[in-house]
PDB file of C-alpha atoms and ligand atoms in Angstrom:
ATOM      1  CA  MET K 543     121.077  64.481 146.694  1.00 88.00           C
ATOM      2  CA  TYR K 544     124.892  64.408 146.810  1.00 98.00           C
ATOM      3  CA  GLU K 545     126.925  61.194 146.501  1.00 98.00           C
ATOM      4  CA  THR K 546     130.511  62.173 147.315  1.00 98.00           C
ATOM      5  CA  ILE K 547     129.863  64.819 149.950  1.00 98.00           C
ATOM      6  CA  LEU K 548     127.531  65.302 152.899  1.00 98.00           C
ATOM      7  CA  TYR K 549     125.671  68.600 153.236  1.00 98.00           C
ATOM      8  CA  GLU K 550     123.959  69.619 156.444  1.00 98.00           C
ATOM      9  CA  VAL K 551     122.757  72.968 157.758  1.00 98.00           C
ATOM     10  CA  THR K 552     122.797  73.405 161.513  1.00 96.00           C
ATOM     11  CA  GLU K 553     122.412  76.672 163.469  1.00 96.00           C
ATOM     12  CA  GLY K 554     123.326  78.892 160.522  1.00 98.00           C
ATOM     13  CA  VAL K 555     126.322  76.771 159.448  1.00 98.00           C
ATOM     14  CA  ALA K 556     126.386  74.671 156.273  1.00 98.00           C
ATOM     15  CA  VAL K 557     128.738  71.764 156.964  1.00 98.00           C
ATOM     16  CA  ILE K 558     130.155  70.224 153.781  1.00 98.00           C
ATOM     17  CA  THR K 559     131.911  66.928 154.482  1.00 98.00           C
ATOM     18  CA  LEU K 560     134.064  65.349 151.756  1.00 98.00           C
ATOM     19  CA  ASN K 561     132.961  61.755 151.984  1.00 98.00           C
ATOM     20  CA  ARG K 562     135.250  59.205 150.323  1.00 98.00           C
ATOM     21  CA  PRO K 563     137.197  58.253 153.463  1.00 98.00           C
ATOM     22  CA  GLU K 564     138.577  55.001 152.010  1.00 98.00           C
ATOM     23  CA  LYS K 565     140.353  57.105 149.306  1.00 98.00           C
ATOM     24  CA  PHE K 566     141.391  59.878 151.706  1.00 98.00           C
ATOM     25  CA  ASN K 567     138.519  61.906 150.174  1.00 98.00           C
ATOM     26  CA  ALA K 568     140.412  62.187 146.862  1.00 98.00           C
ATOM     27  CA  PHE K 569     138.641  64.160 144.130  1.00 98.00           C
ATOM     28  CA  THR K 570     136.541  62.573 141.434  1.00 97.00           C
ATOM     29  CA  GLU K 571     134.795  64.632 138.764  1.00 96.00           C
ATOM     30  CA  GLN K 572     131.580  64.194 140.674  1.00 98.00           C
ATOM     31  CA  MET K 573     133.113  65.520 143.877  1.00 98.00           C
ATOM     32  CA  ASN K 574     134.474  68.619 142.093  1.00 98.00           C
ATOM     33  CA  LYS K 575     130.992  69.309 140.745  1.00 98.00           C
ATOM     34  CA  GLU K 576     129.208  68.551 143.995  1.00 98.00           C
ATOM     35  CA  ILE K 577     131.442  70.956 145.965  1.00 98.00           C
ATOM     36  CA  THR K 578     130.672  73.694 143.416  1.00 98.00           C
ATOM     37  CA  ALA K 579     126.938  72.929 143.652  1.00 98.00           C
ATOM     38  CA  ALA K 580     126.982  72.826 147.473  1.00 98.00           C
ATOM     39  CA  LEU K 581     128.665  76.248 147.657  1.00 98.00           C
ATOM     40  CA  LYS K 582     126.023  77.662 145.304  1.00 98.00           C
ATOM     41  CA  GLN K 583     123.293  76.088 147.440  1.00 98.00           C
ATOM     42  CA  ALA K 584     124.782  77.625 150.603  1.00 98.00           C
ATOM     43  CA  GLN K 585     125.090  81.025 148.921  1.00 98.00           C
ATOM     44  CA  LYS K 586     121.396  81.005 147.964  1.00 98.00           C
ATOM     45  CA  ASP K 587     120.126  79.853 151.370  1.00 98.00           C
ATOM     46  CA  ALA K 588     119.503  82.873 153.637  1.00 97.00           C
ATOM     47  CA  ASP K 589     119.610  80.572 156.691  1.00 97.00           C
ATOM     48  CA  VAL K 590     123.273  79.764 155.941  1.00 98.00           C
ATOM     49  CA  ARG K 591     125.626  82.408 157.363  1.00 98.00           C
ATOM     50  CA  CYS K 592     128.881  80.434 157.454  1.00 98.00           C
ATOM     51  CA  ILE K 593     130.245  77.385 155.602  1.00 98.00           C
ATOM     52  CA  LEU K 594     132.464  74.734 157.170  1.00 98.00           C
ATOM     53  CA  LEU K 595     134.368  72.358 154.871  1.00 99.00           C
ATOM     54  CA  THR K 596     135.857  69.203 156.345  1.00 98.00           C
ATOM     55  CA  GLY K 597     136.769  65.586 155.523  1.00 98.00           C
ATOM     56  CA  ALA K 598     135.308  62.273 156.688  1.00 98.00           C
ATOM     57  CA  GLY K 599     137.702  59.820 158.319  1.00 98.00           C
ATOM     58  CA  ARG K 600     141.453  60.367 158.705  1.00 98.00           C
ATOM     59  CA  ALA K 601     142.120  62.772 155.814  1.00 98.00           C
ATOM     60  CA  PHE K 602     140.895  66.185 154.701  1.00 98.00           C
ATOM     61  CA  ASN K 603     141.515  65.555 150.989  1.00 98.00           C
ATOM     62  CA  ALA K 604     144.379  63.850 149.093  1.00 98.00           C
ATOM     63  CA  GLY K 605     143.954  65.726 145.782  1.00 98.00           C
ATOM     64  CA  GLN K 606     142.967  64.114 142.526  1.00 97.00           C
ATOM     65  CA  ASP K 607     142.076  60.405 142.753  1.00 97.00           C
ATOM     66  CA  LEU K 608     145.174  59.058 141.038  1.00 96.00           C
ATOM     67  CA  GLY K 609     143.376  55.807 140.247  1.00 94.00           C
ATOM     68  CA  ASP K 610     141.308  57.772 137.712  1.00 91.00           C
ATOM     69  CA  VAL K 611     144.295  59.265 135.874  1.00 89.00           C
ATOM     70  CA  GLN K 612     146.794  56.420 135.720  1.00 88.00           C
ATOM     71  CA  GLY K 613     148.445  55.634 132.403  1.00 86.00           C
ATOM     72  CA  GLY K 614     148.794  59.258 131.253  1.00 83.00           C
ATOM     73  CA  GLY K 615     146.883  60.821 128.357  1.00 85.00           C
ATOM     74  CA  VAL K 616     144.945  63.170 130.660  1.00 87.00           C
ATOM     75  CA  ASP K 617     143.490  66.220 128.883  1.00 90.00           C
ATOM     76  CA  PHE K 618     144.772  68.645 131.520  1.00 91.00           C
ATOM     77  CA  GLY K 619     143.189  71.667 129.820  1.00 94.00           C
ATOM     78  CA  GLY K 620     139.706  70.185 129.924  1.00 93.00           C
ATOM     79  CA  PHE K 621     140.351  68.551 133.275  1.00 90.00           C
ATOM     80  CA  LEU K 622     141.179  71.818 135.024  1.00 97.00           C
ATOM     81  CA  ARG K 623     138.924  74.194 133.075  1.00 97.00           C
ATOM     82  CA  ASN K 624     135.791  72.058 133.461  1.00 96.00           C
ATOM     83  CA  ARG K 625     136.267  70.650 136.935  1.00 97.00           C
ATOM     84  CA  TYR K 626     138.792  72.306 139.214  1.00 98.00           C
ATOM     85  CA  ASN K 627     138.843  75.938 138.073  1.00 98.00           C
ATOM     86  CA  PRO K 628     135.052  76.529 138.387  1.00 98.00           C
ATOM     87  CA  MET K 629     135.114  74.867 141.820  1.00 98.00           C
ATOM     88  CA  ILE K 630     137.910  77.139 143.105  1.00 98.00           C
ATOM     89  CA  LEU K 631     136.315  80.269 141.621  1.00 98.00           C
ATOM     90  CA  GLN K 632     133.088  79.434 143.445  1.00 98.00           C
ATOM     91  CA  PHE K 633     134.900  79.923 146.772  1.00 98.00           C
ATOM     92  CA  ARG K 634     135.428  83.591 145.851  1.00 97.00           C
ATOM     93  CA  LYS K 635     131.934  84.047 144.411  1.00 97.00           C
ATOM     94  CA  THR K 636     130.400  82.826 147.672  1.00 98.00           C
ATOM     95  CA  GLU K 637     129.843  85.951 149.763  1.00 97.00           C
ATOM     96  CA  LYS K 638     129.786  84.137 153.097  1.00 98.00           C
ATOM     97  CA  PRO K 639     132.759  83.091 155.233  1.00 98.00           C
ATOM     98  CA  ILE K 640     134.163  79.670 154.329  1.00 98.00           C
ATOM     99  CA  ILE K 641     136.201  77.805 156.933  1.00 99.00           C
ATOM    100  CA  ALA K 642     138.378  74.789 156.147  1.00 99.00           C
ATOM    101  CA  ALA K 643     138.336  72.412 159.121  1.00 99.00           C
ATOM    102  CA  VAL K 644     141.447  70.452 158.181  1.00 99.00           C
ATOM    103  CA  ASN K 645     141.043  67.220 160.117  1.00 98.00           C
ATOM    104  CA  GLY K 646     143.927  65.275 158.537  1.00 98.00           C
ATOM    105  CA  VAL K 647     146.230  65.402 155.534  1.00 98.00           C
ATOM    106  CA  ALA K 648     145.514  67.985 152.797  1.00 98.00           C
ATOM    107  CA  ALA K 649     147.562  67.057 149.710  1.00 98.00           C
ATOM    108  CA  GLY K 650     147.840  68.345 146.135  1.00 98.00           C
ATOM    109  CA  ALA K 651     144.591  69.950 145.031  1.00 98.00           C
ATOM    110  CA  GLY K 652     143.290  69.130 148.529  1.00 98.00           C
ATOM    111  CA  MET K 653     145.830  71.605 149.908  1.00 98.00           C
ATOM    112  CA  SER K 654     144.757  74.156 147.287  1.00 98.00           C
ATOM    113  CA  LEU K 655     141.159  73.568 148.386  1.00 98.00           C
ATOM    114  CA  ALA K 656     142.042  74.467 151.979  1.00 98.00           C
ATOM    115  CA  LEU K 657     143.970  77.526 150.758  1.00 98.00           C
ATOM    116  CA  ALA K 658     140.916  78.709 148.805  1.00 98.00           C
ATOM    117  CA  CYS K 659     138.955  78.961 152.077  1.00 98.00           C
ATOM    118  CA  ASP K 660     138.916  82.218 154.045  1.00 98.00           C
ATOM    119  CA  ILE K 661     139.967  80.718 157.390  1.00 98.00           C
ATOM    120  CA  ARG K 662     141.804  77.452 158.111  1.00 98.00           C
ATOM    121  CA  LEU K 663     141.423  75.562 161.379  1.00 99.00           C
ATOM    122  CA  ALA K 664     143.595  72.505 161.856  1.00 98.00           C
ATOM    123  CA  SER K 665     143.461  69.426 164.023  1.00 98.00           C
ATOM    124  CA  GLU K 666     146.840  68.699 165.617  1.00 98.00           C
ATOM    125  CA  LYS K 667     146.770  65.638 163.323  1.00 98.00           C
ATOM    126  CA  ALA K 668     146.444  67.758 160.167  1.00 98.00           C
ATOM    127  CA  SER K 669     149.261  68.102 157.662  1.00 98.00           C
ATOM    128  CA  PHE K 670     149.803  69.827 154.328  1.00 98.00           C
ATOM    129  CA  VAL K 671     151.641  68.340 151.341  1.00 98.00           C
ATOM    130  CA  ASN K 672     152.108  70.283 148.124  1.00 98.00           C
ATOM    131  CA  ALA K 673     152.249  66.882 146.474  1.00 98.00           C
ATOM    132  CA  PHE K 674     152.123  67.954 142.819  1.00 98.00           C
ATOM    133  CA  VAL K 675     155.901  67.904 142.339  1.00 98.00           C
ATOM    134  CA  ASN K 676     156.039  64.351 143.722  1.00 97.00           C
ATOM    135  CA  ILE K 677     154.177  63.214 140.595  1.00 96.00           C
ATOM    136  CA  GLY K 678     155.883  65.652 138.208  1.00 96.00           C
ATOM    137  CA  LEU K 679     153.128  68.285 138.184  1.00 96.00           C
ATOM    138  CA  VAL K 680     152.719  71.995 138.948  1.00 98.00           C
ATOM    139  CA  PRO K 681     150.474  73.246 141.805  1.00 98.00           C
ATOM    140  CA  ASP K 682     147.004  73.840 140.369  1.00 98.00           C
ATOM    141  CA  SER K 683     143.541  74.722 141.680  1.00 98.00           C
ATOM    142  CA  GLY K 684     144.945  78.101 142.741  1.00 98.00           C
ATOM    143  CA  GLY K 685     148.001  76.670 144.502  1.00 98.00           C
ATOM    144  CA  CYS K 686     150.343  79.056 142.653  1.00 98.00           C
ATOM    145  CA  TYR K 687     148.069  81.970 143.549  1.00 98.00           C
ATOM    146  CA  PHE K 688     147.138  81.351 147.171  1.00 98.00           C
ATOM    147  CA  LEU K 689     150.323  79.869 148.603  1.00 98.00           C
ATOM    148  CA  PRO K 690     152.716  82.803 147.920  1.00 98.00           C
ATOM    149  CA  ARG K 691     150.044  85.263 149.070  1.00 97.00           C
ATOM    150  CA  ILE K 692     149.564  83.418 152.359  1.00 98.00           C
ATOM    151  CA  VAL K 693     153.115  82.358 153.290  1.00 98.00           C
ATOM    152  CA  GLY K 694     155.314  84.536 151.019  1.00 98.00           C
ATOM    153  CA  ILE K 695     157.098  83.589 147.832  1.00 98.00           C
ATOM    154  CA  GLY K 696     160.221  82.045 149.424  1.00 98.00           C
ATOM    155  CA  LYS K 697     158.343  79.507 151.561  1.00 98.00           C
ATOM    156  CA  ALA K 698     155.783  78.881 148.803  1.00 98.00           C
ATOM    157  CA  LEU K 699     158.526  77.951 146.348  1.00 98.00           C
ATOM    158  CA  GLU K 700     160.164  75.686 148.915  1.00 98.00           C
ATOM    159  CA  LEU K 701     156.916  73.846 149.694  1.00 98.00           C
ATOM    160  CA  ALA K 702     156.011  73.505 146.012  1.00 98.00           C
ATOM    161  CA  MET K 703     159.490  72.471 144.857  1.00 98.00           C
ATOM    162  CA  THR K 704     160.184  69.924 147.600  1.00 98.00           C
ATOM    163  CA  GLY K 705     156.686  68.508 148.161  1.00 98.00           C
ATOM    164  CA  GLU K 706     157.618  68.040 151.815  1.00 97.00           C
ATOM    165  CA  LYS K 707     154.968  67.515 154.463  1.00 98.00           C
ATOM    166  CA  LEU K 708     154.167  70.415 156.805  1.00 98.00           C
ATOM    167  CA  SER K 709     152.742  69.633 160.257  1.00 98.00           C
ATOM    168  CA  ALA K 710     149.829  71.573 161.766  1.00 98.00           C
ATOM    169  CA  GLU K 711     152.209  73.336 164.198  1.00 98.00           C
ATOM    170  CA  GLU K 712     154.556  74.359 161.360  1.00 98.00           C
ATOM    171  CA  ALA K 713     151.559  75.559 159.351  1.00 98.00           C
ATOM    172  CA  LEU K 714     150.451  77.673 162.333  1.00 98.00           C
ATOM    173  CA  LYS K 715     153.899  79.288 162.596  1.00 98.00           C
ATOM    174  CA  LEU K 716     153.750  80.189 158.896  1.00 98.00           C
ATOM    175  CA  GLY K 717     150.261  81.708 159.191  1.00 98.00           C
ATOM    176  CA  LEU K 718     148.940  79.032 156.853  1.00 98.00           C
ATOM    177  CA  VAL K 719     146.385  78.004 159.492  1.00 98.00           C
ATOM    178  CA  ASN K 720     144.606  80.283 161.956  1.00 98.00           C
ATOM    179  CA  GLN K 721     144.226  77.860 164.890  1.00 98.00           C
ATOM    180  CA  VAL K 722     145.264  74.331 165.878  1.00 98.00           C
ATOM    181  CA  TYR K 723     143.017  72.245 168.173  1.00 98.00           C
ATOM    182  CA  PRO K 724     143.420  68.860 169.869  1.00 98.00           C
ATOM    183  CA  ALA K 725     142.233  66.014 167.631  1.00 98.00           C
ATOM    184  CA  ASP K 726     139.672  64.738 170.176  1.00 98.00           C
ATOM    185  CA  SER K 727     137.677  67.960 170.323  1.00 98.00           C
ATOM    186  CA  PHE K 728     138.492  69.231 166.810  1.00 98.00           C
ATOM    187  CA  GLN K 729     135.081  68.888 165.138  1.00 98.00           C
ATOM    188  CA  GLU K 730     133.279  70.544 168.088  1.00 98.00           C
ATOM    189  CA  GLU K 731     135.833  73.378 168.232  1.00 98.00           C
ATOM    190  CA  ALA K 732     135.557  73.974 164.489  1.00 98.00           C
ATOM    191  CA  LEU K 733     131.760  73.976 164.632  1.00 98.00           C
ATOM    192  CA  ALA K 734     131.796  76.370 167.605  1.00 98.00           C
ATOM    193  CA  TYR K 735     134.113  78.705 165.653  1.00 98.00           C
ATOM    194  CA  ALA K 736     131.765  78.573 162.648  1.00 98.00           C
ATOM    195  CA  ARG K 737     128.721  79.230 164.838  1.00 98.00           C
ATOM    196  CA  LYS K 738     130.364  82.373 166.208  1.00 98.00           C
ATOM    197  CA  LEU K 739     130.826  83.669 162.663  1.00 98.00           C
ATOM    198  CA  ALA K 740     127.267  82.678 161.746  1.00 98.00           C
ATOM    199  CA  VAL K 741     125.725  85.196 164.186  1.00 98.00           C
ATOM    200  CA  LEU K 742     127.781  88.149 162.931  1.00 98.00           C
ATOM    201  CA  PRO K 743     126.607  90.643 160.248  1.00 98.00           C
ATOM    202  CA  THR K 744     126.751  88.320 157.230  1.00 98.00           C
ATOM    203  CA  ARG K 745     126.325  91.021 154.562  1.00 98.00           C
ATOM    204  CA  ALA K 746     129.212  93.032 156.007  1.00 98.00           C
ATOM    205  CA  ILE K 747     131.342  89.878 156.198  1.00 98.00           C
ATOM    206  CA  GLY K 748     130.586  89.102 152.540  1.00 98.00           C
ATOM    207  CA  LEU K 749     131.594  92.653 151.618  1.00 98.00           C
ATOM    208  CA  ILE K 750     134.759  92.430 153.740  1.00 98.00           C
ATOM    209  CA  LYS K 751     135.657  89.216 151.901  1.00 98.00           C
ATOM    210  CA  ARG K 752     135.095  90.714 148.460  1.00 98.00           C
ATOM    211  CA  THR K 753     136.814  94.019 149.227  1.00 98.00           C
ATOM    212  CA  MET K 754     139.864  92.536 150.903  1.00 98.00           C
ATOM    213  CA  TYR K 755     140.494  90.000 148.123  1.00 97.00           C
ATOM    214  CA  LYS K 756     140.030  92.732 145.522  1.00 97.00           C
ATOM    215  CA  GLY K 757     142.412  94.912 147.533  1.00 97.00           C
ATOM    216  CA  LEU K 758     145.176  92.358 146.896  1.00 96.00           C
ATOM    217  CA  GLU K 759     144.924  93.166 143.190  1.00 96.00           C
ATOM    218  CA  MET K 760     144.322  96.950 143.338  1.00 98.00           C
ATOM    219  CA  ASP K 761     146.330 100.065 144.189  1.00 98.00           C
ATOM    220  CA  LEU K 762     145.479 102.298 147.172  1.00 98.00           C
ATOM    221  CA  GLU K 763     143.294 104.699 145.222  1.00 98.00           C
ATOM    222  CA  GLU K 764     141.211 101.898 143.699  1.00 98.00           C
ATOM    223  CA  THR K 765     140.937 100.191 147.082  1.00 98.00           C
ATOM    224  CA  LEU K 766     139.726 103.382 148.769  1.00 98.00           C
ATOM    225  CA  GLU K 767     137.071 103.726 146.086  1.00 98.00           C
ATOM    226  CA  TYR K 768     135.993 100.091 146.459  1.00 98.00           C
ATOM    227  CA  GLU K 769     135.846 100.467 150.260  1.00 98.00           C
ATOM    228  CA  THR K 770     133.553 103.463 149.770  1.00 98.00           C
ATOM    229  CA  TYR K 771     131.237 101.421 147.553  1.00 98.00           C
ATOM    230  CA  ALA K 772     131.274  98.510 150.048  1.00 98.00           C
ATOM    231  CA  GLN K 773     130.623 100.842 152.983  1.00 98.00           C
ATOM    232  CA  GLU K 774     127.616 102.344 151.233  1.00 98.00           C
ATOM    233  CA  ALA K 775     126.227  98.820 150.844  1.00 98.00           C
ATOM    234  CA  ALA K 776     127.050  97.736 154.417  1.00 98.00           C
ATOM    235  CA  GLY K 777     125.786 101.030 155.824  1.00 98.00           C
ATOM    236  CA  SER K 778     122.325 100.416 154.372  1.00 98.00           C
ATOM    237  CA  THR K 779     121.836  97.026 156.106  1.00 98.00           C
ATOM    238  CA  GLU K 780     119.552  96.291 159.040  1.00 98.00           C
ATOM    239  CA  ASP K 781     122.551  94.770 160.802  1.00 98.00           C
ATOM    240  CA  HIS K 782     124.402  98.094 160.712  1.00 98.00           C
ATOM    241  CA  ARG K 783     121.403  99.868 162.298  1.00 98.00           C
ATOM    242  CA  GLU K 784     121.121  97.092 164.882  1.00 98.00           C
ATOM    243  CA  GLY K 785     124.855  97.273 165.699  1.00 98.00           C
ATOM    244  CA  VAL K 786     124.690 101.024 166.379  1.00 98.00           C
ATOM    245  CA  ALA K 787     121.443 100.712 168.372  1.00 98.00           C
ATOM    246  CA  ALA K 788     122.840  97.865 170.478  1.00 98.00           C
ATOM    247  CA  PHE K 789     125.975  99.874 171.252  1.00 98.00           C
ATOM    248  CA  LEU K 790     124.002 102.934 172.348  1.00 98.00           C
ATOM    249  CA  GLU K 791     121.554 100.830 174.395  1.00 98.00           C
ATOM    250  CA  LYS K 792     124.491  98.975 176.008  1.00 98.00           C
ATOM    251  CA  ARG K 793     123.230  95.510 175.017  1.00 98.00           C
ATOM    252  CA  ALA K 794     124.460  92.646 172.818  1.00 97.00           C
ATOM    253  CA  PRO K 795     123.512  93.040 169.131  1.00 97.00           C
ATOM    254  CA  ARG K 796     121.113  90.606 167.455  1.00 98.00           C
ATOM    255  CA  PHE K 797     122.301  90.462 163.868  1.00 98.00           C
ATOM    256  CA  GLN K 798     119.972  88.891 161.297  1.00 97.00           C
ATOM    257  CA  GLY K 799     122.369  88.677 158.350  1.00 96.00           C
ATOM    258  CA  ARG K 800     120.583  91.343 156.291  1.00 95.00           C
TER     259      ARG K 800
HETATM  260  O1  LIG D1980     146.456  63.999 136.250  1.00 73.57           O
HETATM  261  C1  LIG D1980     146.436  64.552 137.335  1.00 73.57           C
HETATM  262  O2  LIG D1980     146.871  64.010 138.348  1.00 73.57           O
HETATM  263  C2  LIG D1980     145.835  65.958 137.454  1.00 73.57           C
HETATM  264  C3  LIG D1980     145.535  66.294 138.849  1.00 73.57           C
HETATM  265  C4  LIG D1980     145.806  67.384 139.497  1.00 73.57           C
HETATM  266  C5  LIG D1980     145.414  67.698 140.874  1.00 73.57           C
HETATM  267  C6  LIG D1980     146.171  66.983 141.982  1.00 73.57           C
HETATM  268  O3  LIG D1980     145.643  66.958 143.073  1.00 73.57           O
HETATM  269  S1  LIG D1980     147.679  66.272 141.706  1.00 73.57           S
HETATM  270  C7  LIG D1980     148.108  65.584 143.326  1.00 73.57           C
HETATM  271  C8  LIG D1980     147.398  64.280 143.569  1.00 73.57           C
HETATM  272  N1  LIG D1980     147.610  63.809 144.923  1.00 73.57           N
HETATM  273  C9  LIG D1980     148.728  63.220 145.330  1.00 73.57           C
HETATM  274  O4  LIG D1980     149.679  63.075 144.593  1.00 73.57           O
HETATM  275  C10 LIG D1980     148.767  62.713 146.763  1.00 73.57           C
HETATM  276  C11 LIG D1980     148.936  61.221 146.788  1.00 73.57           C
HETATM  277  N2  LIG D1980     148.880  60.721 148.131  1.00 73.57           N
HETATM  278  C12 LIG D1980     149.884  60.849 148.994  1.00 73.57           C
HETATM  279  O5  LIG D1980     150.925  61.423 148.728  1.00 73.57           O
HETATM  280  C13 LIG D1980     149.702  60.212 150.335  1.00 73.57           C
HETATM  281  O6  LIG D1980     148.728  59.212 150.226  1.00 73.57           O
HETATM  282  C14 LIG D1980     149.263  61.239 151.417  1.00 73.57           C
HETATM  283  C15 LIG D1980     150.424  62.199 151.726  1.00 73.57           C
HETATM  284  C16 LIG D1980     148.030  62.012 151.004  1.00 73.57           C
HETATM  285  C17 LIG D1980     148.911  60.474 152.724  1.00 73.57           C
HETATM  286  O7  LIG D1980     149.989  59.599 153.065  1.00 73.57           O
HETATM  287  P1  LIG D1980     149.758  58.479 154.173  1.00 73.57           P
HETATM  288  O8  LIG D1980     151.055  57.747 154.314  1.00 73.57           O
HETATM  289  O9  LIG D1980     149.183  59.093 155.391  1.00 73.57           O
HETATM  290  O10 LIG D1980     148.585  57.527 153.582  1.00 73.57           O
HETATM  291  P2  LIG D1980     148.695  56.461 152.390  1.00 73.57           P
HETATM  292  O11 LIG D1980     148.890  55.111 152.964  1.00 73.57           O
HETATM  293  O12 LIG D1980     149.641  56.922 151.337  1.00 73.57           O
HETATM  294  O13 LIG D1980     147.207  56.574 151.766  1.00 73.57           O
HETATM  295  C18 LIG D1980     146.065  56.050 152.463  1.00 73.57           C
HETATM  296  C19 LIG D1980     145.093  55.477 151.465  1.00 73.57           C
HETATM  297  O14 LIG D1980     144.569  56.537 150.661  1.00 73.57           O
HETATM  298  C20 LIG D1980     145.780  54.503 150.489  1.00 73.57           C
HETATM  299  O15 LIG D1980     144.819  53.522 150.128  1.00 73.57           O
HETATM  300  P3  LIG D1980     144.981  51.997 150.664  1.00 73.57           P
HETATM  301  O16 LIG D1980     146.340  51.521 150.241  1.00 73.57           O
HETATM  302  O17 LIG D1980     144.837  52.109 152.157  1.00 73.57           O
HETATM  303  O18 LIG D1980     143.851  51.272 149.992  1.00 73.57           O
HETATM  304  C21 LIG D1980     146.086  55.404 149.314  1.00 73.57           C
HETATM  305  O19 LIG D1980     146.229  54.705 148.113  1.00 73.57           O
HETATM  306  C22 LIG D1980     144.841  56.281 149.286  1.00 73.57           C
HETATM  307  N3  LIG D1980     145.128  57.557 148.616  1.00 73.57           N
HETATM  308  C23 LIG D1980     145.848  58.583 149.111  1.00 73.57           C
HETATM  309  N4  LIG D1980     145.913  59.543 148.210  1.00 73.57           N
HETATM  310  C24 LIG D1980     145.210  59.141 147.130  1.00 73.57           C
HETATM  311  C25 LIG D1980     144.714  57.861 147.381  1.00 73.57           C
HETATM  312  N5  LIG D1980     143.996  57.162 146.473  1.00 73.57           N
HETATM  313  C26 LIG D1980     143.773  57.780 145.291  1.00 73.57           C
HETATM  314  N6  LIG D1980     144.219  59.002 144.987  1.00 73.57           N
HETATM  315  C27 LIG D1980     144.946  59.726 145.863  1.00 73.57           C
HETATM  316  N7  LIG D1980     145.345  60.969 145.561  1.00 73.57           N
END
């Protein structure tokens, strides 16, 4: 069904693998659209309770395929509005946790892609390059939005202005990634992490995601009101009833994601 990505659901986790390893999984128009479609597919599928995004081969994603844009004359407005912006917005619209399993280099819009995920796990061989400036461009695909919110404005400006490579360990120190794992066991560790999230109360996690991101844009009063709305929704789920029952019966909860 997809040509530039692989999509597989296993034990509640939809694994999306960017699959152009010979080009460091660089974006083509088709890949932008297939990622958007795969996220929509995962959102609709009740069996999917966590999404894991990773790259085939040595890289996570090297940004736009520069072979497709050589010679100039790119219609950047159309390029971003039709391809990249809808893809990035779909990460927010997807009310399930999305993990980036950054197996290798994440550069340019590939770095923005990782930043758009809710949690980032890195192989010790991963690295991050805000490569836009190296080709005379500005961070796009949410790079100017996510990076300062995750690492602070001072570091974000430095990374964007210099285009210097950040190692996985440096990224961990900055809070840009949540965990670093040895390269040999990375895919298993990332899948195990995703499986843990996939047995938690998925509706509550979706509401946590929406409320916390909205909270970044709202004042305290608005956030309190939105939390109240979200709690009313979470409080009416089967998983909430199961969580309370399991606590009182002193047993492990069996959440169903509804
Ligand atoms: O018009 C527009 O551009 C609009 C687009 C906006 C969105 C963007 O993403 S702009 C940013 C685009 N990306 C880049 O500028 C990154 C370019 N790549 C690199 O800087 C480096 O390749 C990396 C830092 C990613 C990795 O470096 P390294 O030394 O580990 O690997 P390498 O040897 O440079 O690359 C390995 C192969 O992947 C190589 O192919 P080859 O020679 O083995 O056949 C290289 O050409 C290919 N590759 C890497 N990045 C891209 C790419 N091919 C096409 N497009 C790429 N972006």
